[in-house]
Amino acid sequence: MELGWTVIELQAAQQIGRPIDTQKYDGMQLKWQMDNDEQVYVGDSALNLKGLVTLDGVPVNNAAKTCATSTPDEIRASINQVLSDAWAASGYSVVPRDLLIPPEQFALLSSIIVSSAGNQSLLTYLQTNTIS
C-alpha cells in the first residue's frame, strides 16, 4: 500500500499541529480492525467463509414479539433466555459477558423507565439483573 498526501491534508495537519503520518496510520488501523470485525462476525461470501453469526451450527431463535411491542418483563425474560441458552451451548464453561443488539433496540431499552422514581431505565436494570 502506498501512502500519499494532498496539499489540503498537509495544510490541515500543519494547522492542528498533528503529524499527517499519525492520522493516516490511525485511519489504516481503524479500517483493518473494522475489516477483521466484519470477517469474524459475518464472514466473507466472496471467499465462501462463514462468520460467528452465519455458521451453519449456530441455532437461530426468534422472539415471539419485538421489543417495541413487549413489556419490560417480557424483554427481560427474552434476554435471560438468550443468555441462558448461550451459556448452556458453551457447556456451562463460559458465562456470556456481552449481548449485541441493534442501535434501535439499545435506544428503546435506555428509554423505558422501570422504577417508580423514574431514575432507572430498563437498560441499566438489565445490566445489573441478568446473569451476564
Coordinates of C-alpha atoms in Angstrom, one line a residue:
M1 CA 0.0 0.0 0.0
E2 CA 1.3 3.4 -0.9
L3 CA 0.7 6.4 1.3
G4 CA 0.3 9.9 -0.2
W5 CA -1.0 13.2 0.9
T6 CA -2.7 16.1 -0.8
V7 CA -1.8 19.7 -0.2
I8 CA -5.0 20.2 1.7
E9 CA -4.2 17.3 4.0
L10 CA -0.8 18.7 4.7
Q11 CA -2.1 22.2 5.4
A12 CA -4.8 20.8 7.7
A13 CA -2.2 18.8 9.6
Q14 CA 0.0 21.8 10.0
Q15 CA -2.8 23.9 11.3
I16 CA -3.8 21.5 14.1
G17 CA -0.2 20.5 14.8
R18 CA -0.7 16.8 14.3
P19 CA 1.7 14.8 12.1
I20 CA 0.0 13.6 9.0
D21 CA 1.5 10.2 9.2
T22 CA -0.2 9.6 12.5
Q23 CA -3.6 10.4 11.0
K24 CA -3.0 8.0 8.1
Y25 CA -1.8 5.3 10.4
D26 CA -4.8 5.7 12.7
G27 CA -7.1 5.5 9.7
M28 CA -5.5 2.4 8.4
Q29 CA -5.6 0.7 11.8
L30 CA -9.3 1.6 12.2
K31 CA -10.1 0.2 8.7
W32 CA -8.1 -3.0 9.5
Q33 CA -10.0 -3.5 12.7
M34 CA -13.3 -2.9 11.1
D35 CA -12.5 -5.5 8.3
N36 CA -11.5 -8.0 11.0
D37 CA -14.7 -7.5 12.9
E38 CA -16.8 -8.0 9.7
Q39 CA -14.8 -11.1 8.8
V40 CA -15.2 -12.6 12.3
Y41 CA -18.9 -11.9 12.7
V42 CA -20.4 -12.3 9.2
G43 CA -17.6 -14.0 7.2
D44 CA -16.9 -13.3 3.5
S45 CA -19.3 -14.6 0.9
A46 CA -16.8 -14.0 -1.9
L47 CA -14.4 -16.4 -0.3
N48 CA -17.2 -18.7 1.0
L49 CA -16.2 -18.1 4.6
K50 CA -18.7 -18.2 7.4
G51 CA -18.6 -15.9 10.5
L52 CA -19.8 -16.4 14.0
V53 CA -23.4 -15.4 13.3
T54 CA -23.6 -17.2 9.9
L55 CA -22.2 -20.6 10.8
D56 CA -24.5 -23.5 10.0
G57 CA -24.2 -24.9 13.5
V58 CA -25.5 -21.7 15.2
P59 CA -29.1 -22.1 16.1
V60 CA -31.5 -19.3 15.2
N61 CA -34.1 -18.4 17.7
N62 CA -36.6 -15.6 17.2
A63 CA -38.5 -13.9 19.9
A64 CA -42.3 -14.2 20.0
K65 CA -42.7 -10.4 19.9
T66 CA -40.5 -7.4 19.1
C67 CA -39.0 -5.2 21.8
A68 CA -41.3 -2.4 20.8
T69 CA -44.4 -4.5 21.5
S70 CA -43.2 -6.3 24.6
T71 CA -43.5 -5.4 28.2
P72 CA -40.3 -4.8 30.3
D73 CA -40.8 -8.2 31.9
E74 CA -41.1 -9.9 28.5
I75 CA -37.9 -8.2 27.3
R76 CA -36.1 -9.3 30.5
A77 CA -37.3 -12.9 30.1
S78 CA -36.2 -13.0 26.5
I79 CA -32.8 -11.6 27.3
N80 CA -32.3 -14.0 30.1
Q81 CA -33.4 -16.9 27.9
V82 CA -30.8 -15.9 25.2
L83 CA -28.1 -15.6 27.8
S84 CA -29.0 -18.9 29.4
D85 CA -29.1 -20.7 26.0
A86 CA -25.7 -19.3 25.1
W87 CA -24.3 -20.4 28.5
A88 CA -25.7 -23.9 28.0
A89 CA -24.3 -24.1 24.5
S90 CA -20.8 -23.5 25.9
G91 CA -21.3 -26.5 28.2
Y92 CA -21.6 -24.0 31.1
S93 CA -17.9 -23.2 30.8
V94 CA -18.3 -19.6 29.9
V95 CA -20.9 -17.2 31.1
P96 CA -21.9 -14.7 28.4
R97 CA -20.5 -11.2 29.1
D98 CA -21.8 -9.3 26.1
L99 CA -25.1 -9.0 24.4
L100 CA -25.0 -7.4 21.0
I101 CA -28.2 -5.6 19.9
P102 CA -29.1 -3.2 17.2
P103 CA -28.9 0.5 18.0
E104 CA -32.7 0.9 17.7
Q105 CA -33.3 -1.7 20.4
F106 CA -30.5 -0.2 22.6
A107 CA -32.2 3.2 22.4
L108 CA -35.5 1.6 23.2
L109 CA -34.1 -0.2 26.3
S110 CA -32.5 3.0 27.5
S111 CA -35.7 5.0 27.1
I112 CA -38.1 2.6 29.0
I113 CA -38.3 3.6 32.7
V114 CA -38.8 0.8 35.1
S115 CA -38.5 2.4 38.5
S116 CA -41.3 4.3 40.2
A117 CA -38.9 7.1 41.0
G118 CA -38.1 7.4 37.3
N119 CA -34.4 7.1 37.8
Q120 CA -33.7 3.7 36.2
S121 CA -34.1 2.6 32.6
L122 CA -34.7 -0.9 31.5
L123 CA -31.2 -0.9 30.1
T124 CA -29.5 -0.2 33.5
Y125 CA -31.9 -2.6 35.2
L126 CA -30.8 -5.4 32.8
Q127 CA -27.2 -4.6 33.2
T128 CA -27.4 -5.3 36.9
N129 CA -30.1 -8.0 37.0
T130 CA -29.1 -10.6 34.4
I131 CA -26.6 -13.4 34.5
S132 CA -24.0 -11.7 32.4

